[in-house]
Amino acid sequence: MSAERRIPLSRVRNIGIMAHIDAGKTTCTERILFYTGKSHKIGETHDGAATMDWMAQEQERGITITSAAATTMWRDCQINLIDTPGHVDFTVEVERSLRVLDGVIGLFCAVGGVEPQSETVWRQADKYEVPRIAFVNKMDRVGADFFGVVKKIQDILGANAVPVAIPIGEGQEFAGVINLVENNAWYFDEKDKGVTVRVEPIPEDLQEVAAKWRMNLLEKASECDDGLMEKYLDGARIQPDLLREVVKRATHEQKIVPVLCGSAFKNKGVQLLLDAVVYYLPNPADKPPIIGESARGSVRRRIPGGGDPLSAIAFKIMTDRHVGKLVYVRVYSGKLESGAYVLNSTQNRRQRVGRIMRMHANRQEMVDCLFEGEIGAVIGIGDAMTGDTICAENDPIILEAIEFPAPVLSIAISPKDRGERDKVSKALQKLSEEDPTFLVSTDPETGDTLIAGMGELHIDIILDRMRREFGVEVDSGAPQVAYRETATIESEINERFSKQTGGRGQFAQVALRIESLPPGSGFEFVNAIVGGAVPKDYIPAVQKGVADALVKGAWAGYPVVDVRVTLFDGKHHEVDSSEQAFRTCAGMAFKKAFMKANPQLLEPVMSVNVSTPEEFAGTVAGNLCSKRGRINAMEPQGFGRQIKAMVPLANMFGYASDLRNMTQGRASFTMHFERYEAVPLRIAEDVAAEKRKKEAKNG
């Protein structure tokens, strides 16, 4: 590749596909790669042969675990495509992909409609303000209801869903798609896997419904453009190019979500979806300037296409057994060149760029550089972590980092072979570099290695990868719930610490106030000292002492959250006071004050959504109630029910097996962390007693 841009920025699209598990994301991606000529045969998920599901675990389970990137061409546009997982345990992949994408295809099952995880990823896209188009897949399935799904997108997601295509038939009668923009019918030849597209007039029996939905499209588009409104009211003929231009602008401004339909598995409707990507989703220059900070905290901007210096973000880390550590980057401005020196401004480290690649799942195509607006992978900047900014040395900028949810489930592990401790340690380090929601720590009391993740499947995949990719076997303990402690009432303490050991002594006195904060607030420290009762040099030591005590709560030994601690008085000694004395005193004071603040144990509560045949709905609901669950809704879904409940994580271990046994394997469920809630006192006392018993045994 030459050092000059091959594709104009206006013809670049960075898009992702997001949806609920099993909505057909990977199947749709395989068709996109096939129709754009990137792959010459279609790999099927159910055969374990999908191009984008290249990990052994993905092929065996038929699910996407890690987001995979590919670059392809359609209508002279370069499409950088990311296929994201649908399972909630791998939500980190969706989060970091949305951070760097310019547009998204939201995929919906024509039978399931707006399912729980499709709602979750839609909200994630809202957070990053990513323009979307919607594709209603599986129109060939029995029970498919295109217009019902459009209504659900409007009602549940609050999106202005506007069909730009409608189906010709549904279920077994699904034959093609009516293009409302061009006002014609598209049919896809089954003999050549849908490559040949026949464009014909709209069938007579569908002309009335097509006219109704074209009118809807024109009305919705006119609301976003005065010029189109004028033409529409005058009854003038509206050309497809004008309509597409208005829908494009409305999509970019998130006033409209264009909706298309098809069946990826039956090779119908995917070319129309590709056209929509080119027509409606933004190119990098359509997006607002990227906002960052200088090293001194002043606001900096980078404008795509504006000739600004290099700025890029590392959004994914991967370990490749052949080439080592791969850092996936999105370039926002300037260009990233092989062999050049760059600055990792997040870590303030100068690094030399090694090889640069465009990715096609786990295959690589070497290139000389990545231009602004492009996505690729880099070797040679091995110190980079997820969320780090890579920029020009002479014009540093730090872009906004990526936020990730905290893990809710942990287990203790130990190597089966004691001689493999180093191998286990290296494997865990590499896996935690790849996945910010996978955390590794050591239990200070037991010395156990603890690994924490987003759920049982997440942990299971990690252990499987350790065995296959790194060749280490580990023993794992029972899952541990990540309990927390908090205060419920205000309390105050005036604590004195004095120690004489010969020579210089240790002296500190602090007065602390503890107050509870709303859930999710974390920890807040307030310095309310006036008159120098505690010298300002010792204030950070007091804060550190409190922070130390937060790690292991005084009541049950779990971390303390959602409290404000105010230092409002104290005393010091000119000779005997020290930072260590104040740090120790603050820790002691916090523990005593916390015990006076009516401490409460908190547990992670999960949002659980079960899809079950009608005949098992009562049994499933009763079982969830027996797990201290609260049923929020039981809604019709296809030929069954969707049960929505809130259930404590502590009671959900092994639920996959329970559900399988209750429903003859015909039900499925998703579960994700919702919030922390108070544990009933009787159960809290049992949990605390068990924790103390374990600590005494190990102590």
XYZ file of C-alpha atoms in Angstrom:
699
model
C 0.000 0.000 0.000
C 1.296 3.447 -0.866
C 1.686 6.206 1.684
C -1.180 8.099 0.038
C -4.782 7.438 0.969
C -6.292 4.828 -1.319
C -9.931 5.414 -0.381
C -11.340 8.933 0.253
C -12.548 9.448 3.824
C -16.082 10.014 2.536
C -16.120 6.407 1.281
C -15.093 4.777 4.586
C -17.652 3.189 6.928
C -16.762 1.849 10.387
C -19.729 -0.251 11.407
C -20.664 -2.982 13.857
C -23.437 -5.521 14.118
C -25.071 -5.823 17.532
C -27.992 -7.888 18.785
C -29.348 -10.379 21.291
C -27.683 -13.797 21.298
C -28.860 -16.013 18.406
C -30.457 -13.174 16.399
C -28.185 -14.066 13.467
C -25.325 -11.526 13.679
C -22.564 -13.869 12.585
C -24.744 -15.447 9.862
C -25.472 -11.945 8.531
C -21.766 -11.030 8.669
C -20.870 -14.173 6.694
C -23.308 -13.094 3.922
C -21.851 -9.586 3.890
C -18.340 -11.010 3.387
C -19.638 -13.363 0.688
C -21.577 -10.753 -1.327
C -18.728 -8.232 -1.112
C -16.266 -10.841 -2.430
C -14.205 -11.044 0.775
C -14.927 -14.746 1.189
C -15.747 -17.230 -1.556
C -17.899 -19.567 0.466
C -20.422 -19.002 3.227
C -19.421 -20.346 6.630
C -22.332 -21.367 8.842
C -22.399 -20.867 12.612
C -24.218 -24.168 13.222
C -21.475 -26.042 11.325
C -18.729 -24.349 13.369
C -17.365 -22.911 10.110
C -18.166 -19.205 10.376
C -15.229 -17.040 9.303
C -15.704 -14.507 12.100
C -16.154 -17.146 14.845
C -12.565 -18.398 14.599
C -11.938 -19.359 18.243
C -12.308 -23.070 19.062
C -14.740 -22.211 21.858
C -16.908 -20.183 19.442
C -17.029 -22.987 16.890
C -17.954 -25.604 19.496
C -20.639 -23.538 21.225
C -22.041 -21.767 18.155
C -21.759 -18.356 19.829
C -19.602 -15.271 19.336
C -17.230 -14.648 22.258
C -14.788 -12.058 20.967
C -15.529 -9.235 18.544
C -13.928 -9.930 15.164
C -12.948 -7.285 12.613
C -12.918 -7.481 8.825
C -12.386 -4.978 6.007
C -14.323 -5.302 2.762
C -15.653 -3.194 -0.161
C -19.184 -2.406 -1.394
C -20.177 0.250 -3.964
C -16.614 1.657 -3.909
C -16.824 2.092 -0.120
C -14.398 0.518 2.338
C -16.415 -1.095 5.124
C -14.551 -1.860 8.342
C -16.893 -4.293 10.032
C -16.941 -5.558 13.629
C -19.132 -8.541 14.569
C -19.860 -8.304 18.319
C -21.023 -11.010 20.761
C -24.661 -11.183 21.845
C -24.116 -12.942 25.175
C -24.199 -10.536 28.101
C -21.090 -12.102 29.710
C -19.055 -10.607 26.853
C -20.599 -7.137 26.987
C -17.063 -5.681 27.174
C -16.677 -6.507 23.471
C -19.776 -4.484 22.590
C -18.746 -1.595 24.857
C -15.299 -1.117 23.360
C -16.523 -1.650 19.799
C -19.214 1.017 20.143
C -16.573 3.419 21.461
C -14.748 3.364 18.101
C -17.543 2.772 15.572
C -19.279 5.456 13.511
C -22.466 3.494 12.849
C -24.212 0.273 13.874
C -26.576 -2.297 12.426
C -29.042 -3.337 15.130
C -30.162 -6.864 14.282
C -33.550 -8.135 15.507
C -35.129 -11.568 15.224
C -38.447 -11.372 13.334
C -39.970 -13.781 15.883
C -38.260 -12.711 19.132
C -38.398 -8.955 18.423
C -36.715 -6.690 20.974
C -35.092 -9.251 23.259
C -33.319 -8.446 26.564
C -29.759 -8.202 25.284
C -30.824 -6.271 22.172
C -32.243 -3.692 24.597
C -28.958 -3.650 26.555
C -26.767 -3.072 23.488
C -29.190 -0.440 22.174
C -28.740 1.509 25.421
C -24.963 1.133 25.079
C -25.207 2.657 21.589
C -27.342 5.480 23.063
C -24.522 6.172 25.536
C -21.990 6.636 22.731
C -24.538 8.407 20.464
C -23.896 6.019 17.582
C -26.296 6.318 14.580
C -28.115 3.067 13.786
C -30.025 1.237 11.120
C -32.142 -1.808 12.009
C -32.358 -5.125 10.176
C -35.205 -7.504 11.034
C -33.674 -10.923 10.353
C -35.146 -14.444 10.125
C -38.185 -13.339 8.106
C -38.401 -16.954 6.886
C -39.181 -18.270 10.397
C -42.668 -19.421 11.424
C -44.179 -16.636 13.525
C -42.176 -13.842 11.837
C -43.865 -10.457 12.314
C -41.978 -7.557 10.704
C -44.440 -4.805 11.617
C -44.755 -6.155 15.158
C -40.978 -5.871 15.579
C -41.014 -2.291 14.200
C -43.666 -1.421 16.803
C -41.539 -2.973 19.584
C -38.471 -0.980 18.487
C -40.599 2.147 18.750
C -42.269 1.264 22.071
C -39.519 -0.513 24.014
C -36.428 1.282 22.689
C -38.085 4.668 22.128
C -36.554 4.836 18.647
C -38.195 6.503 15.642
C -38.114 3.276 13.611
C -39.029 3.980 9.979
C -39.194 1.100 7.476
C -37.320 1.808 4.227
C -38.086 -1.745 3.091
C -40.924 -4.163 3.881
C -41.198 -7.944 3.344
C -42.945 -9.761 0.520
C -44.641 -12.405 2.642
C -43.575 -13.742 6.046
C -42.510 -17.147 7.377
C -42.540 -19.841 4.690
C -44.154 -17.326 2.309
C -41.217 -14.887 2.570
C -40.143 -14.301 -1.044
C -38.330 -10.974 -1.221
C -38.265 -7.337 -0.171
C -40.059 -4.180 -1.316
C -37.649 -1.238 -1.561
C -39.783 1.729 -0.451
C -37.182 4.319 -1.506
C -37.094 3.121 -5.129
C -40.678 1.777 -5.021
C -39.879 -1.640 -6.508
C -39.621 -5.307 -5.491
C -36.346 -7.216 -4.984
C -36.124 -10.995 -5.376
C -33.007 -13.069 -4.610
C -32.123 -16.141 -6.689
C -31.828 -19.178 -4.401
C -29.806 -21.131 -7.010
C -26.716 -18.911 -6.618
C -27.169 -18.139 -2.890
C -28.900 -14.850 -3.551
C -26.103 -13.310 -5.658
C -28.481 -12.605 -8.541
C -31.071 -9.958 -7.651
C -34.168 -9.425 -9.788
C -35.780 -5.995 -9.521
C -39.440 -6.027 -10.598
C -42.598 -3.919 -10.154
C -44.386 -4.318 -6.807
C -46.949 -7.197 -6.976
C -50.525 -5.981 -7.347
C -51.717 -7.547 -4.094
C -49.031 -5.620 -2.160
C -49.345 -2.224 -3.851
C -51.763 -0.889 -1.223
C -49.602 -1.860 1.772
C -46.460 -0.626 -0.042
C -48.135 2.752 -0.757
C -49.133 3.050 2.922
C -45.579 2.444 4.186
C -43.979 4.637 1.497
C -46.318 7.414 2.643
C -45.130 6.769 6.216
C -41.493 7.028 5.049
C -42.142 10.296 3.204
C -43.978 11.804 6.194
C -41.258 10.839 8.697
C -38.479 12.088 6.387
C -40.369 15.346 5.668
C -40.501 16.093 9.394
C -36.686 16.293 9.274
C -36.292 18.479 6.164
C -38.240 21.597 5.131
C -37.342 21.232 1.438
C -38.695 17.692 1.299
C -41.768 18.749 3.282
C -42.527 21.407 0.672
C -42.245 18.938 -2.209
C -44.320 16.366 -0.332
C -47.138 18.833 0.416
C -47.102 20.052 -3.215
C -47.534 16.466 -4.388
C -44.305 16.653 -6.425
C -42.479 13.468 -7.462
C -39.719 12.777 -4.945
C -36.564 11.258 -6.433
C -34.854 8.370 -4.580
C -31.561 10.300 -4.301
C -33.245 13.219 -2.498
C -35.113 10.860 -0.148
C -31.910 8.941 0.629
C -30.038 12.192 1.368
C -32.713 13.328 3.846
C -32.900 9.909 5.548
C -29.076 9.900 5.776
C -28.982 13.264 7.583
C -31.834 12.249 9.894
C -30.015 8.989 10.705
C -26.788 10.846 11.494
C -28.725 13.160 13.826
C -30.449 10.092 15.353
C -33.892 11.418 14.485
C -34.675 8.312 12.429
C -33.706 4.631 12.528
C -34.187 3.182 9.007
C -35.539 -0.387 9.197
C -34.873 -3.125 6.639
C -35.687 -6.829 6.597
C -34.576 -10.162 5.201
C -33.297 -13.614 6.022
C -29.517 -13.878 6.156
C -29.686 -17.678 6.370
C -31.874 -17.839 3.246
C -29.635 -15.253 1.481
C -32.380 -12.656 1.089
C -32.175 -8.907 1.741
C -28.475 -8.603 2.634
C -27.502 -6.563 -0.459
C -30.209 -4.034 0.410
C -28.733 -3.867 3.930
C -25.264 -3.206 2.457
C -26.713 -0.407 0.341
C -28.245 1.082 3.498
C -24.843 0.999 5.230
C -23.363 3.032 2.352
C -26.349 5.366 1.961
C -27.335 6.081 5.570
C -24.512 5.422 8.042
C -21.892 8.165 8.545
C -18.330 8.272 7.295
C -15.670 9.430 9.818
C -15.803 13.037 8.520
C -19.565 13.173 9.214
C -18.904 12.715 12.933
C -18.285 15.603 15.360
C -14.663 16.449 16.287
C -13.004 14.093 18.773
C -12.586 15.745 22.163
C -9.531 15.083 24.340
C -7.228 16.760 26.833
C -3.674 17.993 26.760
C -1.232 16.832 29.441
C -2.164 19.963 31.421
C -5.890 19.283 31.227
C -6.925 21.824 28.576
C -9.499 20.729 25.989
C -8.111 19.594 22.612
C -10.011 18.679 19.444
C -9.174 16.468 16.499
C -11.181 16.904 13.305
C -11.319 13.877 10.954
C -10.243 15.039 7.516
C -8.970 18.324 8.944
C -5.234 17.618 8.565
C -4.710 17.257 12.343
C -1.766 15.265 13.822
C -2.046 11.584 14.706
C -4.576 10.563 17.363
C -5.793 7.001 17.827
C -7.247 4.846 20.581
C -6.288 1.274 21.485
C -9.660 -0.407 21.944
C -8.753 -4.105 22.090
C -5.742 -6.222 23.042
C -5.240 -9.738 21.721
C -2.523 -12.316 22.155
C -1.689 -14.157 18.921
C 0.464 -17.246 19.311
C 2.289 -16.474 16.048
C 2.871 -12.709 16.185
C 2.561 -11.912 19.895
C 0.554 -9.012 21.284
C -1.826 -7.363 18.825
C -3.195 -3.919 19.673
C -6.374 -3.011 17.781
C -6.556 0.726 17.095
C -8.990 3.212 15.596
C -7.223 6.167 13.969
C -9.186 9.402 14.412
C -6.780 11.884 12.781
C -3.434 11.839 10.984
C -1.901 8.503 10.000
C -0.196 5.685 11.888
C 2.877 4.519 9.959
C 4.912 1.364 10.317
C 8.350 2.116 11.806
C 7.333 5.534 13.168
C 7.759 6.615 16.774
C 4.544 7.536 18.585
C 3.548 8.586 22.087
C 1.294 6.524 24.319
C 0.011 9.667 26.055
C -2.037 7.737 28.629
C 1.142 6.147 29.993
C 3.507 8.905 28.746
C 5.658 6.342 26.917
C 7.420 6.696 23.575
C 7.030 3.585 21.422
C 7.988 2.436 17.950
C 5.271 1.073 15.704
C 6.166 -2.336 14.305
C 4.008 -4.067 11.726
C 0.508 -2.819 10.879
C -2.295 -5.062 9.700
C -5.832 -4.978 8.470
C -7.689 -7.828 10.112
C -9.953 -10.426 8.580
C -11.123 -12.296 11.705
C -7.854 -13.994 12.796
C -6.111 -13.549 9.426
C -3.947 -10.523 8.698
C -3.151 -8.366 5.677
C 0.055 -6.327 6.094
C -0.151 -2.605 5.249
C 2.301 0.308 5.500
C 0.011 2.589 7.457
C -3.485 3.241 8.748
C -5.108 6.511 7.709
C -7.575 8.559 9.723
C -10.924 6.844 9.946
C -9.439 3.361 9.615
C -9.312 0.394 12.002
C -6.438 -2.062 12.164
C -4.034 -3.939 14.422
C -0.477 -3.013 15.415
C 2.509 -4.997 16.631
C 5.269 -3.252 18.562
C 3.357 -1.075 21.011
C 3.136 -3.903 23.515
C 2.797 -1.723 26.617
C -0.535 -0.341 25.394
C -3.670 -1.245 27.338
C -7.333 -1.035 26.356
C -8.380 2.631 26.238
C -4.859 4.083 25.835
C -4.365 7.007 23.447
C -1.683 6.742 20.738
C -0.702 10.125 19.309
C 1.984 12.275 17.679
C 4.968 12.968 19.956
C 5.029 16.677 19.164
C 1.299 17.279 19.773
C 0.048 15.073 22.633
C -3.623 14.483 23.352
C -5.380 12.114 25.742
C -8.728 10.861 24.428
C -11.562 9.833 26.727
C -10.948 6.334 28.087
C -13.442 3.460 27.778
C -15.561 2.632 30.829
C -16.173 -1.019 31.672
C -18.580 -2.670 34.117
C -17.116 -4.241 37.263
C -17.076 -8.061 37.460
C -19.655 -9.678 39.751
C -18.444 -13.274 40.088
C -15.128 -14.627 41.359
C -13.543 -18.018 41.998
C -10.291 -19.161 43.579
C -7.919 -21.118 41.327
C -4.646 -22.981 41.851
C -2.396 -24.861 39.406
C -2.861 -28.630 39.319
C 0.897 -28.918 38.964
C 2.654 -26.719 41.541
C 5.586 -26.349 39.152
C 3.375 -24.427 36.713
C 2.724 -21.378 38.906
C 4.738 -19.119 36.576
C 2.895 -20.404 33.497
C -0.459 -19.789 35.192
C 0.639 -16.300 36.202
C 1.700 -15.416 32.629
C -1.529 -16.815 31.170
C -3.647 -14.789 33.600
C -1.662 -11.639 32.859
C -2.192 -11.987 29.095
C -5.895 -12.785 29.464
C -6.505 -9.833 31.805
C -4.696 -7.523 29.350
C -7.138 -8.640 26.655
C -10.277 -8.336 28.754
C -10.793 -5.387 31.153
C -13.773 -7.165 32.786
C -11.561 -10.105 33.769
C -9.664 -9.253 36.952
C -6.952 -11.207 38.768
C -6.098 -10.636 42.434
C -4.681 -12.400 45.474
C -6.710 -12.979 48.631
C -4.602 -11.303 51.354
C -5.829 -13.744 54.028
C -5.551 -17.049 52.168
C -2.995 -16.256 49.486
C -5.422 -17.786 46.918
C -5.380 -16.482 43.361
C -8.826 -15.061 42.619
C -10.223 -14.516 39.135
C -13.346 -12.418 38.596
C -15.614 -12.041 35.578
C -19.084 -11.146 34.332
C -20.703 -14.555 34.810
C -20.320 -18.333 34.811
C -19.895 -18.590 31.022
C -17.238 -15.847 31.067
C -15.219 -17.673 33.755
C -15.749 -21.026 32.001
C -14.355 -19.652 28.711
C -11.331 -18.148 30.522
C -10.477 -21.512 32.142
C -10.936 -23.268 28.795
C -8.603 -20.778 27.063
C -5.966 -21.273 29.777
C -6.013 -25.004 29.054
C -6.019 -24.797 25.242
C -3.978 -21.692 24.450
C -1.523 -21.673 27.344
C -1.366 -25.382 28.189
C -2.070 -25.016 31.921
C -4.627 -26.882 34.014
C -6.035 -25.332 37.189
C -8.283 -26.435 40.014
C -11.125 -24.015 40.708
C -13.174 -23.464 43.839
C -16.874 -22.717 44.160
C -18.000 -19.355 42.694
C -17.878 -16.477 45.178
C -20.381 -13.636 45.127
C -18.868 -10.144 45.182
C -20.692 -8.875 48.275
C -20.280 -5.274 49.442
C -20.900 -3.430 52.716
C -22.330 0.031 53.281
C -23.466 2.337 56.072
C -27.160 3.138 56.575
C -27.047 5.905 59.210
C -24.692 8.753 60.079
C -22.059 8.188 62.762
C -19.091 10.059 64.235
C -15.926 9.014 66.033
C -13.003 10.797 67.658
C -10.092 8.359 67.621
C -6.711 8.806 69.255
C -3.606 6.791 68.345
C -0.586 7.041 70.641
C 2.371 4.710 70.809
C 5.658 5.056 72.710
C 8.392 2.573 71.858
C 11.408 4.457 73.140
C 12.760 7.478 71.325
C 10.317 9.192 68.979
C 6.691 8.103 69.496
C 3.672 7.869 67.238
C 0.717 10.224 67.763
C -2.407 11.148 65.779
C -6.002 12.041 66.538
C -8.800 12.284 63.995
C -12.524 12.980 64.171
C -14.472 11.357 61.318
C -18.080 11.449 60.202
C -19.557 8.663 58.043
C -22.662 9.212 55.914
C -24.390 6.909 53.454
C -24.567 7.856 49.754
C -26.991 6.744 47.001
C -26.240 3.344 45.379
C -23.425 3.493 42.844
C -21.823 6.624 44.326
C -18.650 4.863 45.482
C -16.434 6.569 48.077
C -16.175 10.290 48.771
C -13.637 11.905 51.116
C -14.237 15.425 52.442
C -11.622 17.531 54.199
C -13.482 19.862 56.562
C -10.499 20.795 58.758
C -10.276 24.467 59.703
C -7.542 26.181 61.687
C -4.890 23.525 61.030
C -6.053 21.012 63.682
C -4.633 18.405 61.295
C -1.801 19.883 59.179
C -2.546 19.741 55.446
C 0.542 17.546 54.893
C -1.207 14.778 56.852
C -4.619 15.008 55.128
C -3.625 12.617 52.240
C -2.438 10.118 54.883
C -5.863 10.234 56.562
C -7.548 9.640 53.186
C -5.217 6.694 52.474
C -5.940 5.223 55.905
C -9.676 5.363 55.249
C -9.207 3.928 51.736
C -7.176 1.037 53.231
C -10.030 0.274 55.642
C -12.617 0.355 52.815
C -11.003 -2.650 51.129
C -12.068 -4.989 53.928
C -15.189 -3.892 55.792
C -15.270 -4.086 59.572
C -18.524 -6.043 59.734
C -18.250 -8.984 57.339
C -14.895 -8.369 55.659
C -16.225 -7.240 52.265
C -15.363 -3.935 50.504
C -17.279 -0.857 51.677
C -19.083 1.268 49.065
C -21.369 4.299 48.814
C -20.106 6.247 51.842
C -18.921 9.777 52.418
C -16.202 10.191 55.066
C -15.610 13.692 56.434
C -12.522 14.605 58.436
C -13.744 17.485 60.611
C -11.321 17.656 63.567
C -8.174 16.190 65.039
C -4.922 16.849 66.868
C -1.246 16.467 66.094
C 2.067 16.539 67.947
C 4.977 18.601 66.632
C 7.466 15.756 67.198
C 5.561 12.476 67.401
C 3.046 12.918 64.566
C 3.796 11.356 61.158
C 2.016 10.319 57.977
C 2.056 6.692 59.105
C 0.540 7.596 62.479
C -2.349 9.461 60.826
C -2.853 6.670 58.274
C -3.064 4.066 61.051
C -5.323 6.250 63.199
C -7.695 6.955 60.285
C -8.047 3.243 59.528
C -8.884 2.462 63.159
C -11.325 5.385 63.347
C -13.157 4.361 60.179
C -13.684 0.777 61.363
C -15.149 1.915 64.690
C -17.352 4.587 63.095
C -18.538 2.131 60.444
C -19.697 -0.349 63.091
C -21.730 2.471 64.694
C -23.316 3.362 61.310
C -25.635 0.308 61.246
C -23.668 -1.556 58.527
C -25.571 -3.426 55.852
C -24.499 -6.205 53.502
C -25.194 -5.684 49.782
C -25.389 -8.361 47.087
C -25.385 -8.205 43.275
C -28.895 -8.610 41.886
C -29.243 -9.845 38.327
C -31.794 -9.029 35.661
C -32.886 -12.471 34.438
C -34.907 -12.998 31.241
C -36.217 -16.469 30.458
C -37.793 -17.441 27.135
C -39.870 -20.586 27.676
C -42.673 -22.536 25.998
C -46.072 -21.663 27.478
C -46.538 -24.993 29.297
C -43.436 -24.450 31.455
C -44.010 -20.765 32.304
C -45.614 -21.439 35.705
C -42.881 -23.859 36.771
C -40.111 -21.462 35.689
C -41.721 -18.493 37.466
C -42.204 -20.522 40.660
C -38.591 -21.649 40.580
C -37.354 -18.054 40.215
C -39.499 -17.010 43.193
C -37.966 -19.811 45.258
C -34.573 -18.216 44.553
C -35.668 -14.942 46.214
C -36.527 -13.631 42.759
C -39.085 -10.924 41.951
C -41.093 -11.469 38.768
C -41.453 -8.144 36.938
C -43.284 -9.312 33.817
C -44.563 -12.382 31.961
C -45.082 -11.379 28.339
C -46.182 -13.366 25.259
C -43.297 -14.149 22.904
C -43.969 -16.101 19.726
C -45.500 -19.363 20.945
C -44.218 -19.012 24.476
C -43.544 -16.572 27.286
C -40.769 -14.220 28.242
C -40.357 -13.996 32.011
C -38.479 -10.986 33.368
C -37.240 -11.173 36.950
C -34.708 -9.744 39.384
C -32.808 -12.480 41.246
C -29.818 -12.384 43.643
C -26.692 -13.755 41.949
C -26.002 -15.984 44.979
C -29.014 -18.122 44.015
C -28.336 -18.331 40.263
C -25.328 -20.667 40.207
C -26.078 -23.735 38.083
C -29.317 -22.216 36.784
C -28.584 -23.312 33.204
C -28.854 -26.975 34.299
C -31.943 -26.300 36.433
C -33.721 -24.594 33.544
C -32.776 -27.363 31.125
C -34.228 -29.995 33.471
C -37.434 -28.008 34.107
C -38.219 -27.391 30.437
C -36.833 -30.467 28.629
C -34.072 -28.224 27.287
C -36.554 -26.015 25.407
C -36.064 -22.753 27.354
C -33.191 -20.274 27.283
C -32.177 -17.391 29.510
C -29.937 -14.353 29.714
C -28.696 -12.714 32.867
C -26.825 -9.493 33.518
C -25.863 -7.456 36.551
C -28.438 -4.790 37.397
C -27.523 -3.290 40.779
C -26.554 -3.982 44.381
C -29.345 -4.443 46.919
C -29.471 -5.100 50.677
C -29.278 -8.730 51.789
C -32.055 -9.783 54.213
C -30.629 -9.620 57.751
C -30.914 -13.347 58.513
C -29.043 -14.283 55.344
C -26.535 -11.442 55.833
C -25.634 -12.788 59.272
C -25.069 -16.258 57.805
C -22.846 -14.825 55.036
C -20.830 -12.774 57.539
C -20.449 -15.752 59.882
C -19.254 -17.951 57.011
C -16.721 -15.301 55.962
C -15.361 -14.979 59.527
C -15.196 -18.758 59.867
C -13.202 -19.024 56.630
C -10.823 -16.259 57.713
C -10.307 -17.866 61.123
C -9.534 -21.195 59.466
C -7.003 -19.572 57.139
C -5.648 -17.226 59.766
